[in-house]
DNA sequence: TGCTAGTATATGATTAATCATATATAGGAT
DNA sequence: ATCCTATATATGATTAATCATATACTAGCA
Protein backbone atom coordinates (compact mmCIF):
# COMPACT_ATOMS: atom_id res chain seq x y z
CA UNK A 1 0.00 0.00 0.00
CA UNK A 2 1.47 3.34 -1.02
CA UNK A 3 -0.31 5.32 1.70
CA UNK A 4 1.95 3.59 4.23
CA UNK A 5 4.96 4.89 2.32
CA UNK A 6 3.60 8.40 2.00
CA UNK A 7 3.24 8.42 5.78
CA UNK A 8 6.77 7.07 6.22
CA UNK A 9 7.99 9.91 4.02
CA UNK A 10 6.12 12.48 6.07
CA UNK A 11 7.38 11.02 9.36
CA UNK A 12 10.92 11.09 8.07
CA UNK A 13 10.61 14.87 7.77
CA UNK A 14 9.62 15.09 11.43
CA UNK A 15 7.57 13.31 14.09
CA UNK A 16 3.82 13.87 13.88
CA UNK A 17 0.44 12.77 15.20
CA UNK A 18 -2.33 11.27 13.09
CA UNK A 19 -4.15 14.56 13.39
CA UNK A 20 -1.11 16.52 12.15
CA UNK A 21 -0.75 14.16 9.21
CA UNK A 22 -4.38 14.64 8.20
CA UNK A 23 -4.65 18.40 8.66
CA UNK A 24 -1.17 19.84 8.12
CA UNK A 25 0.17 17.33 5.62
CA UNK A 26 -2.48 15.59 3.53
CA UNK A 27 -5.01 18.42 3.48
CA UNK A 28 -2.76 21.47 3.38
CA UNK A 29 0.48 20.41 1.66
CA UNK A 30 0.10 17.30 -0.47
CA UNK A 31 -3.55 17.19 -1.42
CA UNK A 32 -2.42 17.50 -5.06
CA UNK A 33 -0.29 14.40 -4.55
CA UNK A 34 -2.23 12.03 -2.35
CA UNK A 35 -5.64 12.37 -0.74
CA UNK A 36 -6.21 10.36 2.41
CA UNK A 37 -9.15 9.72 4.65
CA UNK A 38 -8.73 10.27 8.38
CA UNK A 39 -9.89 6.75 9.27
CA UNK A 40 -7.42 5.22 6.84
CA UNK A 41 -4.53 7.29 8.22
CA UNK A 42 -5.15 6.10 11.78
CA UNK A 43 -5.50 2.48 10.70
CA UNK A 44 -2.33 2.69 8.61
CA UNK A 45 -0.43 4.15 11.58
CA UNK A 46 -1.48 1.10 13.60
CA UNK A 47 -0.21 -1.22 10.87
CA UNK A 48 3.09 0.67 10.51
CA UNK A 49 3.62 0.47 14.24
CA UNK A 50 2.96 -3.26 14.41
CA UNK A 51 5.38 -3.69 11.47
CA UNK A 52 8.04 -1.91 13.51
CA UNK A 53 8.49 0.88 10.95
CA UNK A 54 7.33 3.61 13.32
CA UNK A 55 7.11 4.00 17.10
CA UNK A 56 4.61 5.88 19.18
CA UNK A 57 5.05 8.18 22.14
CA UNK A 58 1.90 9.16 24.01
CA UNK A 59 1.69 12.72 25.32
CA UNK A 60 -0.85 12.86 28.13
CA UNK A 61 -3.29 15.76 27.81
CA UNK A 62 -6.09 16.52 30.21
CA UNK A 63 -8.20 19.06 28.37
CA UNK A 64 -8.37 16.93 25.19
CA UNK A 65 -7.53 13.37 23.99
CA UNK A 66 -3.92 12.27 24.43
CA UNK A 67 -1.61 12.91 21.47
CA UNK A 68 0.05 9.85 19.98
CA UNK A 69 3.25 11.20 18.47
CA UNK A 70 4.73 8.89 15.83
CA UNK A 71 8.41 8.75 14.81
CA UNK A 72 10.03 6.69 12.06
CA UNK A 73 12.38 3.85 13.11
CA UNK A 74 15.62 2.74 11.44
CA UNK A 75 13.75 -0.20 9.93
CA UNK A 76 11.17 2.28 8.66
CA UNK A 77 13.84 4.46 7.06
CA UNK A 78 15.38 1.43 5.38
CA UNK A 79 11.97 0.40 4.05
CA UNK A 80 11.28 3.92 2.78
CA UNK A 81 14.64 4.21 1.03
CA UNK A 82 14.05 0.88 -0.66
CA UNK A 83 10.50 1.77 -1.71
CA UNK A 84 11.60 5.14 -3.07
CA UNK A 85 13.91 3.36 -5.54
CA UNK A 86 11.44 0.71 -6.70
CA UNK A 87 9.41 1.11 -9.87
CA UNK A 88 5.69 0.72 -9.32
CA UNK A 89 3.04 -0.07 -11.94
CA UNK A 90 1.16 2.87 -13.42
CA UNK A 91 -2.03 3.57 -11.49
CA UNK A 92 -5.27 2.79 -13.28
CA UNK A 93 -7.30 5.87 -14.12
CA UNK A 94 -11.04 5.62 -14.62
CA UNK A 95 -12.79 8.78 -15.77
CA UNK A 96 -16.57 8.91 -15.83
CA UNK A 97 -16.51 11.91 -18.19
CA UNK A 98 -14.65 9.97 -20.88
CA UNK A 99 -17.11 7.11 -20.58
CA UNK A 100 -19.96 9.58 -20.93
CA UNK A 101 -18.46 11.11 -24.05
CA UNK A 102 -17.74 7.67 -25.50
CA UNK A 103 -21.40 6.70 -25.21
CA UNK A 104 -22.89 10.15 -25.87
CA UNK A 105 -23.78 9.68 -29.54
CA UNK A 106 -27.50 9.56 -28.78
CA UNK A 107 -27.49 12.80 -26.77
CA UNK A 108 -28.19 16.21 -28.32
CA UNK A 109 -25.16 18.47 -28.78
CA UNK A 110 -26.35 20.85 -26.05
CA UNK A 111 -26.35 18.04 -23.48
CA UNK A 112 -22.80 17.05 -24.42
CA UNK A 113 -21.60 20.64 -24.30
CA UNK A 114 -23.21 21.12 -20.90
CA UNK A 115 -21.40 18.06 -19.60
CA UNK A 116 -18.07 19.30 -20.93
CA UNK A 117 -18.64 22.75 -19.45
CA UNK A 118 -19.29 21.30 -16.01
CA UNK A 119 -16.09 19.30 -16.27
CA UNK A 120 -14.24 22.43 -17.38
CA UNK A 121 -15.43 24.24 -14.28
CA UNK A 122 -14.36 21.38 -12.00
CA UNK A 123 -10.94 21.21 -13.67
CA UNK A 124 -10.46 24.97 -13.37
CA UNK A 125 -11.16 24.71 -9.69
CA UNK A 126 -8.66 21.90 -9.33
CA UNK A 127 -5.99 23.92 -11.13
CA UNK A 128 -6.73 26.81 -8.77
CA UNK A 129 -6.17 24.49 -5.82
CA UNK A 130 -2.81 23.49 -7.27
CA UNK A 131 -1.91 27.14 -7.60
CA UNK A 132 -2.80 27.76 -3.96
CA UNK A 133 -0.41 25.00 -2.95
CA UNK A 134 2.19 26.39 -5.34
CA UNK A 135 1.91 29.84 -3.77
CA UNK A 136 2.45 28.27 -0.37
CA UNK A 137 5.49 26.45 -1.67
CA UNK A 138 6.95 29.51 -3.41
CA UNK A 139 6.50 31.60 -0.26
CA UNK A 140 9.34 29.54 1.15
CA UNK A 141 12.36 31.36 -0.35
CA UNK A 142 14.92 28.54 0.01
CA UNK A 143 15.82 26.69 -3.15
CA UNK A 144 16.82 23.44 -1.52
CA UNK A 145 17.05 20.14 -3.36
CA UNK A 146 13.79 19.15 -1.64
CA UNK A 147 12.06 22.37 -2.80
CA UNK A 148 13.15 21.76 -6.38
CA UNK A 149 11.69 18.26 -6.35
CA UNK A 150 8.43 19.52 -4.86
CA UNK A 151 8.19 22.05 -7.66
CA UNK A 152 8.84 19.42 -10.29
CA UNK A 153 5.90 17.45 -8.90
CA UNK A 154 3.69 20.53 -8.92
CA UNK A 155 4.72 21.25 -12.52
CA UNK A 156 3.37 17.91 -13.64
CA UNK A 157 0.14 18.17 -11.73
CA UNK A 158 -0.50 21.67 -13.11
CA UNK A 159 0.44 20.66 -16.63
CA UNK A 160 -1.88 17.68 -16.40
CA UNK A 161 -4.80 19.94 -15.50
CA UNK A 162 -3.87 22.36 -18.27
CA UNK A 163 -3.94 19.50 -20.77
CA UNK A 164 -7.49 18.72 -19.69
CA UNK A 165 -8.54 22.35 -19.93
CA UNK A 166 -7.11 22.72 -23.45
CA UNK A 167 -8.73 19.50 -24.58
CA UNK A 168 -12.09 20.43 -23.05
CA UNK A 169 -12.12 23.77 -24.85
CA UNK A 170 -11.25 22.09 -28.12
CA UNK A 171 -13.91 19.43 -27.55
CA UNK A 172 -16.58 22.01 -26.78
CA UNK A 173 -15.72 23.93 -29.95
CA UNK A 174 -15.79 20.71 -31.98
CA UNK A 175 -19.20 19.63 -30.73
CA UNK A 176 -20.65 23.14 -31.12
CA UNK A 177 -19.50 23.32 -34.74
CA UNK A 178 -21.47 20.19 -35.58
CA UNK A 179 -24.82 20.27 -37.27
CA UNK A 180 -26.66 17.40 -35.56
CA UNK B 1 -20.67 2.54 -9.51
CA UNK B 2 -19.56 3.62 -12.96
CA UNK B 3 -18.67 0.12 -14.12
CA UNK B 4 -22.38 -0.67 -14.14
CA UNK B 5 -22.93 2.25 -16.49
CA UNK B 6 -20.05 1.32 -18.77
CA UNK B 7 -21.67 -2.10 -19.12
CA UNK B 8 -25.06 -0.50 -19.79
CA UNK B 9 -23.41 1.56 -22.53
CA UNK B 10 -21.85 -1.53 -24.08
CA UNK B 11 -25.11 -3.49 -23.90
CA UNK B 12 -26.93 -0.64 -25.57
CA UNK B 13 -24.69 -1.12 -28.60
CA UNK B 14 -25.71 -4.79 -28.80
CA UNK B 15 -26.46 -7.80 -26.62
CA UNK B 16 -23.42 -9.56 -25.21
CA UNK B 17 -22.24 -12.19 -22.75
CA UNK B 18 -19.96 -11.54 -19.78
CA UNK B 19 -17.17 -13.19 -21.74
CA UNK B 20 -17.74 -10.93 -24.75
CA UNK B 21 -17.70 -7.88 -22.51
CA UNK B 22 -14.40 -8.89 -20.97
CA UNK B 23 -12.56 -9.98 -24.11
CA UNK B 24 -14.06 -8.03 -27.01
CA UNK B 25 -15.00 -4.82 -25.18
CA UNK B 26 -12.94 -4.10 -22.08
CA UNK B 27 -9.70 -5.73 -23.23
CA UNK B 28 -9.75 -4.98 -26.95
CA UNK B 29 -11.72 -1.76 -27.42
CA UNK B 30 -11.93 0.34 -24.28
CA UNK B 31 -8.90 -0.64 -22.22
CA UNK B 32 -7.75 3.00 -22.54
CA UNK B 33 -11.05 4.08 -21.04
CA UNK B 34 -11.96 1.59 -18.33
CA UNK B 35 -10.17 -1.51 -17.14
CA UNK B 36 -12.34 -4.18 -15.57
CA UNK B 37 -11.69 -7.46 -13.88
CA UNK B 38 -13.58 -10.53 -15.08
CA UNK B 39 -14.95 -11.32 -11.62
CA UNK B 40 -16.24 -7.79 -11.21
CA UNK B 41 -17.93 -7.85 -14.62
CA UNK B 42 -19.88 -11.02 -13.78
CA UNK B 43 -20.89 -9.73 -10.36
CA UNK B 44 -21.98 -6.40 -11.84
CA UNK B 45 -24.09 -8.21 -14.45
CA UNK B 46 -25.87 -10.01 -11.59
CA UNK B 47 -26.56 -6.69 -9.87
CA UNK B 48 -27.77 -5.03 -13.08
CA UNK B 49 -30.12 -7.94 -13.69
CA UNK B 50 -31.58 -7.84 -10.18
CA UNK B 51 -32.03 -4.06 -10.63
CA UNK B 52 -34.06 -4.76 -13.76
CA UNK B 53 -31.73 -2.76 -16.02
CA UNK B 54 -30.72 -5.79 -18.10
CA UNK B 55 -32.26 -9.19 -18.84
CA UNK B 56 -30.60 -12.48 -19.49
CA UNK B 57 -31.24 -15.14 -22.10
CA UNK B 58 -29.46 -18.45 -21.61
CA UNK B 59 -28.20 -20.22 -24.73
CA UNK B 60 -27.74 -23.89 -23.96
CA UNK B 61 -24.39 -25.28 -25.14
CA UNK B 62 -23.26 -28.86 -24.70
CA UNK B 63 -19.59 -28.69 -25.52
CA UNK B 64 -18.93 -25.73 -23.18
CA UNK B 65 -20.70 -23.73 -20.45
CA UNK B 66 -24.02 -22.16 -21.41
CA UNK B 67 -23.82 -18.58 -22.68
CA UNK B 68 -25.77 -16.01 -20.71
CA UNK B 69 -26.64 -13.35 -23.26
CA UNK B 70 -27.52 -10.00 -21.66
CA UNK B 71 -29.68 -7.31 -23.22
CA UNK B 72 -30.50 -3.83 -21.90
CA UNK B 73 -34.11 -3.15 -20.80
CA UNK B 74 -36.10 0.05 -21.23
CA UNK B 75 -35.48 0.86 -17.58
CA UNK B 76 -31.79 0.30 -18.24
CA UNK B 77 -31.83 2.66 -21.21
CA UNK B 78 -33.56 5.33 -19.15
CA UNK B 79 -30.99 4.93 -16.39
CA UNK B 80 -28.12 5.13 -18.89
CA UNK B 81 -29.50 8.26 -20.56
CA UNK B 82 -29.87 9.90 -17.18
CA UNK B 83 -26.38 8.91 -16.01
CA UNK B 84 -24.83 10.12 -19.26
CA UNK B 85 -26.12 13.63 -18.56
CA UNK B 86 -25.11 13.81 -14.91
CA UNK B 87 -21.88 15.45 -13.80
CA UNK B 88 -19.68 13.18 -11.67
CA UNK B 89 -16.90 14.25 -9.31
CA UNK B 90 -13.36 14.14 -10.68
CA UNK B 91 -11.72 10.81 -9.95
CA UNK B 92 -8.91 10.84 -7.40
CA UNK B 93 -5.53 10.09 -8.92
CA UNK B 94 -2.73 8.69 -6.75
CA UNK B 95 0.64 8.31 -8.42
CA UNK B 96 3.41 6.47 -6.64
CA UNK B 97 6.04 8.07 -8.91
CA UNK B 98 5.10 11.58 -7.80
CA UNK B 99 5.29 10.54 -4.16
CA UNK B 100 8.70 9.04 -4.80
CA UNK B 101 9.96 12.22 -6.43
CA UNK B 102 8.47 14.35 -3.65
CA UNK B 103 10.46 12.42 -1.03
CA UNK B 104 13.54 11.73 -3.15
CA UNK B 105 15.79 14.51 -1.80
CA UNK B 106 17.99 12.04 0.04
CA UNK B 107 18.58 9.82 -2.99
CA UNK B 108 21.54 10.29 -5.34
CA UNK B 109 20.75 11.83 -8.73
CA UNK B 110 21.40 8.55 -10.54
CA UNK B 111 18.73 6.78 -8.51
CA UNK B 112 16.18 9.49 -9.30
CA UNK B 113 17.04 9.45 -12.99
CA UNK B 114 16.74 5.66 -13.06
CA UNK B 115 13.28 5.91 -11.53
CA UNK B 116 12.19 8.51 -14.07
CA UNK B 117 13.57 6.45 -16.94
CA UNK B 118 11.59 3.41 -15.85
CA UNK B 119 8.45 5.52 -15.69
CA UNK B 120 9.25 6.92 -19.14
CA UNK B 121 9.44 3.41 -20.52
CA UNK B 122 6.12 2.41 -18.93
CA UNK B 123 4.45 5.56 -20.26
CA UNK B 124 5.83 4.98 -23.76
CA UNK B 125 4.35 1.51 -23.69
CA UNK B 126 1.00 2.89 -22.61
CA UNK B 127 1.02 5.45 -25.42
CA UNK B 128 1.79 2.62 -27.84
CA UNK B 129 -1.25 0.72 -26.55
CA UNK B 130 -3.39 3.79 -27.18
CA UNK B 131 -2.05 3.95 -30.70
CA UNK B 132 -2.94 0.31 -31.28
CA UNK B 133 -6.50 1.06 -30.27
CA UNK B 134 -6.47 4.17 -32.43
CA UNK B 135 -5.32 2.17 -35.46
CA UNK B 136 -8.20 -0.24 -34.85
CA UNK B 137 -10.60 2.68 -34.64
CA UNK B 138 -9.25 4.40 -37.75
CA UNK B 139 -9.46 1.17 -39.75
CA UNK B 140 -13.22 1.70 -39.61
CA UNK B 141 -13.71 4.21 -42.45
CA UNK B 142 -17.09 5.57 -41.34
CA UNK B 143 -17.05 9.00 -39.77
CA UNK B 144 -20.20 8.61 -37.74
CA UNK B 145 -21.08 10.79 -34.79
CA UNK B 146 -20.13 7.86 -32.56
CA UNK B 147 -16.73 7.50 -34.24
CA UNK B 148 -16.00 11.18 -33.79
CA UNK B 149 -16.73 10.98 -30.07
CA UNK B 150 -14.54 7.90 -29.73
CA UNK B 151 -11.71 9.78 -31.38
CA UNK B 152 -12.16 12.76 -29.08
CA UNK B 153 -11.75 10.42 -26.13
CA UNK B 154 -8.65 8.87 -27.66
CA UNK B 155 -7.22 12.34 -28.29
CA UNK B 156 -7.35 13.15 -24.61
CA UNK B 157 -5.88 9.85 -23.47
CA UNK B 158 -3.02 10.20 -25.96
CA UNK B 159 -2.43 13.83 -25.08
CA UNK B 160 -2.38 12.92 -21.40
CA UNK B 161 0.37 10.36 -21.99
CA UNK B 162 2.29 12.83 -24.13
CA UNK B 163 2.18 15.37 -21.31
CA UNK B 164 3.77 12.79 -19.02
CA UNK B 165 6.44 11.94 -21.56
CA UNK B 166 7.36 15.59 -22.11
CA UNK B 167 7.49 16.25 -18.39
CA UNK B 168 9.56 13.12 -17.72
CA UNK B 169 12.13 14.13 -20.33
CA UNK B 170 12.33 17.61 -18.87
CA UNK B 171 12.61 16.24 -15.34
CA UNK B 172 15.41 13.84 -16.31
CA UNK B 173 17.33 16.69 -17.95
CA UNK B 174 16.81 18.89 -14.88
CA UNK B 175 18.05 16.27 -12.42
CA UNK B 176 21.03 15.36 -14.64
CA UNK B 177 22.12 19.00 -14.89
CA UNK B 178 22.40 19.24 -11.10
CA UNK B 179 25.68 19.01 -9.24
CA UNK B 180 24.67 17.03 -6.14
C1' DT C 1 1.37 -37.92 -23.99
C1' DG C 2 1.17 -33.56 -21.97
C1' DC C 3 0.71 -28.60 -22.52
C1' DT C 4 -1.42 -24.47 -23.86
C1' DA C 5 -5.08 -21.52 -25.59
C1' DG C 6 -9.86 -20.62 -26.22
C1' DT C 7 -14.72 -20.58 -24.62
C1' DA C 8 -17.66 -19.60 -20.48
C1' DT C 9 -19.22 -18.69 -15.69
C1' DA C 10 -18.72 -18.62 -10.58
C1' DT C 11 -17.09 -17.79 -5.89
C1' DG C 12 -14.00 -16.96 -1.82
C1' DA C 13 -10.72 -13.83 0.06
C1' DT C 14 -8.43 -9.73 0.51
C1' DT C 15 -7.12 -4.83 -0.13
C1' DA C 16 -7.71 0.14 -0.43
C1' DA C 17 -10.64 3.61 0.20
C1' DT C 18 -14.72 6.00 1.88
C1' DC C 19 -18.59 7.21 4.90
C1' DA C 20 -20.72 7.61 9.16
C1' DT C 21 -20.53 8.01 13.77
C1' DA C 22 -18.72 8.03 18.60
C1' DT C 23 -16.19 10.18 22.40
C1' DA C 24 -14.37 14.39 24.95
C1' DT C 25 -13.36 19.29 26.00
C1' DA C 26 -12.31 24.27 25.20
C1' DG C 27 -13.25 28.61 23.23
C1' DG C 28 -15.43 31.89 20.35
C1' DA C 29 -19.42 33.51 17.76
C1' DT C 30 -24.49 34.42 17.31
C1' DA D 1 -28.00 29.64 25.63
C1' DT D 2 -26.78 27.44 21.58
C1' DC D 3 -23.94 26.37 17.82
C1' DC D 4 -19.72 25.85 15.45
C1' DT D 5 -14.79 25.04 15.16
C1' DA D 6 -10.61 23.09 16.70
C1' DT D 7 -8.16 19.38 18.87
C1' DA D 8 -7.60 14.20 18.96
C1' DT D 9 -8.45 9.20 18.27
C1' DA D 10 -11.33 5.09 17.27
C1' DT D 11 -14.43 1.77 15.11
C1' DG D 12 -18.27 -0.32 12.27
C1' DA D 13 -19.97 -0.74 7.69
C1' DT D 14 -19.76 -0.65 2.97
C1' DT D 15 -17.95 -0.18 -1.78
C1' DA D 16 -14.90 -0.96 -5.69
C1' DA D 17 -11.43 -3.47 -7.28
C1' DT D 18 -8.18 -7.29 -7.53
C1' DC D 19 -6.35 -11.97 -7.04
C1' DA D 20 -6.77 -16.71 -6.93
C1' DT D 21 -8.98 -20.64 -7.99
C1' DA D 22 -12.65 -23.91 -9.60
C1' DT D 23 -15.25 -26.18 -13.21
C1' DA D 24 -15.62 -28.16 -18.02
C1' DC D 25 -14.89 -29.28 -22.75
C1' DT D 26 -12.35 -28.70 -27.45
C1' DA D 27 -8.60 -28.19 -30.50
C1' DG D 28 -4.03 -27.76 -31.84
C1' DC D 29 0.84 -28.31 -31.04
C1' DA D 30 5.20 -30.55 -29.68
mmCIF file of N, CA and C (backbone and C1' of nucleotides) in Angstrom, chain C residues 3-15:
data_model
loop_
_atom_site.group_PDB
_atom_site.id
_atom_site.type_symbol
_atom_site.label_atom_id
_atom_site.label_comp_id
_atom_site.label_asym_id
_atom_site.label_seq_id
_atom_site.Cartn_x
_atom_site.Cartn_y
_atom_site.Cartn_z
ATOM 1 P P DC C 3 2.215 -31.581 -18.424
ATOM 2 O "O5'" DC C 3 2.069 -30.374 -19.460
ATOM 3 C "C5'" DC C 3 3.092 -30.159 -20.441
ATOM 4 C "C4'" DC C 3 2.691 -29.002 -21.347
ATOM 5 C "C3'" DC C 3 1.940 -27.872 -20.617
ATOM 6 O "O3'" DC C 3 2.571 -26.639 -20.897
ATOM 7 C "C1'" DC C 3 0.709 -28.597 -22.520
ATOM 8 P P DT C 4 2.147 -25.322 -20.078
ATOM 9 O "O5'" DT C 4 1.343 -24.488 -21.166
ATOM 10 C "C5'" DT C 4 1.896 -24.334 -22.492
ATOM 11 C "C4'" DT C 4 0.797 -23.893 -23.438
ATOM 12 C "C3'" DT C 4 -0.065 -22.742 -22.912
ATOM 13 O "O3'" DT C 4 0.076 -21.645 -23.796
ATOM 14 C "C1'" DT C 4 -1.417 -24.467 -23.862
ATOM 15 P P DA C 5 -0.638 -20.224 -23.449
ATOM 16 O "O5'" DA C 5 -1.892 -20.216 -24.423
ATOM 17 C "C5'" DA C 5 -1.733 -20.618 -25.795
ATOM 18 C "C4'" DA C 5 -3.093 -20.616 -26.455
ATOM 19 C "C3'" DA C 5 -3.994 -19.464 -26.011
ATOM 20 O "O3'" DA C 5 -4.652 -18.949 -27.158
ATOM 21 C "C1'" DA C 5 -5.084 -21.519 -25.591
ATOM 22 P P DG C 6 -5.585 -17.651 -27.053
ATOM 23 O "O5'" DG C 6 -7.062 -18.220 -27.136
ATOM 24 C "C5'" DG C 6 -7.450 -18.985 -28.277
ATOM 25 C "C4'" DG C 6 -8.818 -19.580 -28.022
ATOM 26 C "C3'" DG C 6 -9.848 -18.590 -27.444
ATOM 27 O "O3'" DG C 6 -10.986 -18.559 -28.303
ATOM 28 C "C1'" DG C 6 -9.856 -20.621 -26.221
ATOM 29 P P DT C 7 -12.145 -17.484 -28.070
ATOM 30 O "O5'" DT C 7 -13.229 -18.315 -27.232
ATOM 31 C "C5'" DT C 7 -13.873 -19.415 -27.857
ATOM 32 C "C4'" DT C 7 -14.796 -20.108 -26.875
ATOM 33 C "C3'" DT C 7 -15.787 -19.164 -26.167
ATOM 34 O "O3'" DT C 7 -17.094 -19.688 -26.341
ATOM 35 C "C1'" DT C 7 -14.723 -20.575 -24.616
ATOM 36 P P DA C 8 -18.344 -18.801 -26.095
ATOM 37 O "O5'" DA C 8 -18.299 -18.649 -24.505
ATOM 38 C "C5'" DA C 8 -19.295 -19.333 -23.725
ATOM 39 C "C4'" DA C 8 -19.023 -19.289 -22.247
ATOM 40 C "C3'" DA C 8 -19.072 -17.942 -21.517
ATOM 41 O "O3'" DA C 8 -20.432 -17.627 -21.222
ATOM 42 C "C1'" DA C 8 -17.664 -19.604 -20.476
ATOM 43 P P DT C 9 -20.833 -16.365 -20.245
ATOM 44 O "O5'" DT C 9 -20.676 -16.984 -18.779
ATOM 45 C "C5'" DT C 9 -21.407 -18.173 -18.468
ATOM 46 C "C4'" DT C 9 -21.063 -18.656 -17.082
ATOM 47 C "C3'" DT C 9 -21.336 -17.656 -15.956
ATOM 48 O "O3'" DT C 9 -22.276 -18.242 -15.068
ATOM 49 C "C1'" DT C 9 -19.219 -18.691 -15.692
ATOM 50 P P DA C 10 -22.848 -17.430 -13.827
ATOM 51 O "O5'" DA C 10 -21.866 -17.894 -12.685
ATOM 52 C "C5'" DA C 10 -21.717 -19.296 -12.408
ATOM 53 C "C4'" DA C 10 -20.796 -19.446 -11.218
ATOM 54 C "C3'" DA C 10 -21.047 -18.436 -10.096
ATOM 55 O "O3'" DA C 10 -21.447 -19.154 -8.944
ATOM 56 C "C1'" DA C 10 -18.721 -18.619 -10.584
ATOM 57 P P DT C 11 -21.974 -18.322 -7.668
ATOM 58 O "O5'" DT C 11 -20.762 -18.426 -6.636
ATOM 59 C "C5'" DT C 11 -20.022 -19.644 -6.541
ATOM 60 C "C4'" DT C 11 -18.765 -19.383 -5.725
ATOM 61 C "C3'" DT C 11 -18.936 -18.374 -4.586
ATOM 62 O "O3'" DT C 11 -18.332 -18.929 -3.440
ATOM 63 C "C1'" DT C 11 -17.089 -17.788 -5.887
ATOM 64 P P DG C 12 -18.715 -18.432 -1.983
ATOM 65 O "O5'" DG C 12 -17.328 -18.524 -1.208
ATOM 66 C "C5'" DG C 12 -16.347 -19.512 -1.582
ATOM 67 C "C4'" DG C 12 -14.964 -19.019 -1.181
ATOM 68 C "C3'" DG C 12 -14.954 -18.109 0.040
ATOM 69 O "O3'" DG C 12 -13.823 -18.442 0.852
ATOM 70 C "C1'" DG C 12 -14.000 -16.961 -1.818
ATOM 71 P P DA C 13 -13.562 -17.720 2.245
ATOM 72 O "O5'" DA C 13 -12.407 -16.701 1.862
ATOM 73 C "C5'" DA C 13 -11.333 -17.134 1.025
ATOM 74 C "C4'" DA C 13 -10.356 -15.998 0.881
ATOM 75 C "C3'" DA C 13 -10.327 -15.050 2.083
ATOM 76 O "O3'" DA C 13 -8.983 -14.864 2.465
ATOM 77 C "C1'" DA C 13 -10.718 -13.826 0.062
ATOM 78 P P DT C 14 -8.601 -13.971 3.748
ATOM 79 O "O5'" DT C 14 -8.036 -12.668 3.029
ATOM 80 C "C5'" DT C 14 -7.226 -12.809 1.849
ATOM 81 C "C4'" DT C 14 -7.045 -11.457 1.197
ATOM 82 C "C3'" DT C 14 -6.863 -10.306 2.205
ATOM 83 O "O3'" DT C 14 -5.624 -9.694 1.916
ATOM 84 C "C1'" DT C 14 -8.430 -9.729 0.511
ATOM 85 P P DT C 15 -5.033 -8.550 2.874
ATOM 86 O "O5'" DT C 15 -5.100 -7.255 1.943
ATOM 87 C "C5'" DT C 15 -4.745 -7.349 0.573
ATOM 88 C "C4'" DT C 15 -5.168 -6.078 -0.124
ATOM 89 C "C3'" DT C 15 -4.890 -4.813 0.692
ATOM 90 O "O3'" DT C 15 -4.090 -3.972 -0.129
ATOM 91 C "C1'" DT C 15 -7.122 -4.831 -0.131
#
